Coordinates of C-alpha atoms in Angstrom, one line a residue:
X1 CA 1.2 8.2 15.7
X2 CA 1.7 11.9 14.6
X3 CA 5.0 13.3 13.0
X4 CA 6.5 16.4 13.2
X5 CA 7.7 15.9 9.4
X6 CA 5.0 16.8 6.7
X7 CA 3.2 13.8 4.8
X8 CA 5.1 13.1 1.3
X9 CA 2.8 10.2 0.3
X10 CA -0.9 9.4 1.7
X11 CA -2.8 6.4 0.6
X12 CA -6.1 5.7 1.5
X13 CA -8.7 2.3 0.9
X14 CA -6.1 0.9 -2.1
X15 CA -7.7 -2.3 -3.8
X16 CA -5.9 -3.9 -6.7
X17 CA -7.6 -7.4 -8.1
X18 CA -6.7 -9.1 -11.0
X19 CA -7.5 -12.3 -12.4
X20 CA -6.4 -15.2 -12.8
X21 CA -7.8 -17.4 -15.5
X22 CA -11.2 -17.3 -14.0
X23 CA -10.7 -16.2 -10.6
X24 CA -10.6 -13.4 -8.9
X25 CA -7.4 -12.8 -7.1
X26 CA -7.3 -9.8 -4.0
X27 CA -3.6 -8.5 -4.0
X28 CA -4.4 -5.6 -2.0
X29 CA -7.8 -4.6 0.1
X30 CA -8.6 -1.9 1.7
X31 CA -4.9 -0.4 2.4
X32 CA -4.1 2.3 4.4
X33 CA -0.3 4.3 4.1
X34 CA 0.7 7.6 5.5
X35 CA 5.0 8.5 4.8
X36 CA 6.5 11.2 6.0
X37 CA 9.6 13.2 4.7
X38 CA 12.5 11.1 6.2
X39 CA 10.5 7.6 6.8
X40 CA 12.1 4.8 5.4
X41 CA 9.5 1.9 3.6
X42 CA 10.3 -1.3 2.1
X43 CA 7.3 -3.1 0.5
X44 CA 8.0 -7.1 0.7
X45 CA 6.5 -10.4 -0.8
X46 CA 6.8 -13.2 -2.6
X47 CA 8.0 -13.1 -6.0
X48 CA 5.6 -13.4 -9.1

């Protein structure tokens, strides 16, 4: 989906891993974000 309003943040293939004792733990893979002036964005998860 295009907008008319220019691109204020543009995110492309974010990973974040971190571990846990000895195991590797994903958070993010592979992420893809595009806002534009005006968009509204609320990240949400669980706590922790």
């Amino acid at each position: 989906m295009k907008s008319a309003m220019p691109e204020v943040l543009r995110i492309e293939n974010l990973h974040k891993r971190y571990s846990v004792e000895s195991t590797a733990v994903h958070a993010l893979k592979g992420v893809n974000l595009v806002v534009h002036q005006g968009d509204f964005v609320a990240l949400m998860g669980p706590s922790g």
